[in-house]
Amino acid sequence: MTRIGTDLQYAKELLQKNELVAIPTETVYGLAANGLNADAVLKIYEAKNRPSFNPLILHTDSIANAKKLVSYFSPLATRLAESFMPGPLTLVLPKAAIVPDIVTAGLDTVGIRIPRHPLTLQLLSMLDFPLAAPSANPSGYVSATTPAHVAAQLGNQLTYILDGGICEIGIESTIVKVEDDSLTILRQGGIAMETIAQVAGKNIRLHQPASGAKPESPGMLLTHYAPKTPMVVGSIAENAKKYVGKKTGVLWFQTPNVKVEAEREMVLSPSGNLHEAARNLFSYLRLMDAAELEIILAEPAPDTGLGVAINDRLCRAGI
Ligand code: TXA
Ligand code: MG
């Protein structure tokens, strides 16, 4: 059985023995292991049932330590790191030789992130290696934003979950690839693209692979964040007409002004606040999934700021 607690010393000892520990971050919980040890990293892929072509992010506690994992940290990367780290940003940069190939799934780049969570920052400062950590959920399922979420599905696979409470942001980091002087967003996330563009002082390319093409962020190939119950994203009032007679759950973005027949009804943010909606998203999807419904109908958020990342997650979860 897995234990849940705040014993940093115990977490450190497990990680030093190349065991897995779940860690809190401001975005979602991570399933962490020694990122410089290939045997430890292999355990992450096994526990999550993650395809071997999908690389992991390395977590560290300072820009100085991040630089040791990268062969070239350009001035543009430094500017972004100084503005947004610690925080929900992952930079994809050319990897240093000390990073094992299993971390990057054979790519010559590595994702680097400094999480903005006091407990995890303290743990990282006690370790002399970075932590490889994907989101702490079985591959393809909804990410975890509480220790209970992690325990529910990965409880048999790990000894310890470091309890940092409910994740403040609730949606994964924004992933930006930095090449020379150009920036490409590989995944929308906790920092809006406009905010990054402003600091970078330039336009950012959004990587949208044509269907069937190989994406630059290999994980984006997969159905992601998906509850087991089929989910349809769009106008709830319209879609409800198509599923009359089914056991339906509806997930509103904000308090609706129309009435729809449903078994289960939830509102991501009654006042329509994007931050609140992001924080509730994965919890509410899990609750809907546990309610034994036949169909979930969800309404998209406004397509600005964090709403872009919320809609990305909803669409990937949808059918
Ligand atoms: O907020 C987050 O980023 C969380 C917390 C735990 O830090 N982590 C997270 O990890 O979401 P994961 O493994 O669930 O998603 C990481 C994504 C994957 O889609 C992967 O393909 C992509 O990052 N990725 C990692 N390294 C990459 C690289 N070198 N080049 C392109 N994409 C990369
Ligand atoms: Mg994930």
Short mmCIF file of C-alpha atoms and ligand atoms in Angstrom, two decimals, residues 25 27-31 48 50 54-57 59 90 92 103-104 107 109-111 113 133-135 137 171-173 175 186-187 216-220 224, ligand 1:
data_model
loop_
_atom_site.label_atom_id
_atom_site.label_comp_id
_atom_site.label_asym_id
_atom_site.label_seq_id
_atom_site.Cartn_x
_atom_site.Cartn_y
_atom_site.Cartn_z
CA THR A 25 3.66 20.71 -8.31
CA THR A 27 0.30 22.26 -12.18
CA VAL A 28 -0.43 18.55 -11.54
CA TYR A 29 1.15 15.76 -9.47
CA GLY A 30 4.25 14.15 -10.98
CA LEU A 31 5.47 10.54 -10.79
CA LYS A 48 2.29 4.47 -16.13
CA ARG A 50 3.73 4.80 -21.02
CA ASN A 54 7.15 9.57 -25.19
CA PRO A 55 9.92 11.59 -23.44
CA LEU A 56 9.87 12.87 -19.84
CA ILE A 57 10.45 16.32 -18.34
CA HIS A 59 12.54 18.88 -12.81
CA THR A 90 8.78 23.70 -19.63
CA VAL A 92 12.72 22.13 -24.58
CA VAL A 103 14.50 10.29 -20.45
CA THR A 104 14.30 11.92 -23.87
CA LEU A 107 15.58 12.79 -28.90
CA THR A 109 16.44 17.70 -26.80
CA VAL A 110 15.26 17.63 -23.19
CA GLY A 111 12.31 19.26 -21.42
CA ARG A 113 11.03 22.63 -15.63
CA ALA A 133 8.46 13.23 -13.75
CA PRO A 134 5.49 12.86 -16.06
CA SER A 135 1.99 13.53 -14.76
CA ASN A 137 -1.72 9.15 -14.00
CA ILE A 171 -3.43 22.12 -15.70
CA GLU A 172 -0.01 21.04 -17.02
CA SER A 173 2.87 23.36 -17.90
CA ILE A 175 5.88 23.51 -23.28
CA LEU A 186 4.44 22.30 -28.24
CA ARG A 187 1.69 22.20 -25.59
CA GLU A 216 7.34 17.41 -32.34
CA SER A 217 6.02 16.67 -28.86
CA PRO A 218 5.60 12.90 -29.11
CA GLY A 219 3.03 12.78 -26.29
CA MET A 220 0.64 14.89 -28.30
CA HIS A 224 -4.90 12.32 -23.62
O1 TXA B 1 3.07 20.39 -15.65
C1 TXA B 1 3.74 19.47 -16.14
O2 TXA B 1 4.45 19.64 -17.15
C2 TXA B 1 3.68 18.10 -15.45
C3 TXA B 1 4.32 18.24 -14.07
C4 TXA B 1 4.38 16.91 -13.32
O3 TXA B 1 5.58 18.82 -14.17
N1 TXA B 1 4.33 17.11 -16.24
C5 TXA B 1 3.79 16.62 -17.38
O4 TXA B 1 4.53 15.58 -17.93
O5 TXA B 1 2.75 17.01 -17.87
P1 TXA B 1 3.94 14.60 -19.07
O6 TXA B 1 4.99 13.58 -19.25
O7 TXA B 1 2.59 14.13 -18.67
O8 TXA B 1 3.88 15.50 -20.34
C6 TXA B 1 5.07 15.99 -20.89
C7 TXA B 1 4.93 16.23 -22.36
C8 TXA B 1 4.73 14.98 -23.19
O9 TXA B 1 3.69 15.23 -24.13
C9 TXA B 1 6.06 14.80 -23.91
O10 TXA B 1 5.90 14.22 -25.18
C10 TXA B 1 6.58 16.22 -23.97
O11 TXA B 1 6.17 16.80 -22.77
N2 TXA B 1 8.06 16.27 -24.04
C11 TXA B 1 8.94 15.93 -23.07
N3 TXA B 1 10.21 16.07 -23.51
C12 TXA B 1 10.14 16.53 -24.77
C13 TXA B 1 11.12 16.87 -25.77
N4 TXA B 1 12.40 16.74 -25.55
N5 TXA B 1 10.67 17.32 -26.96
C14 TXA B 1 9.34 17.45 -27.20
N6 TXA B 1 8.38 17.14 -26.30
C15 TXA B 1 8.75 16.68 -25.11
#
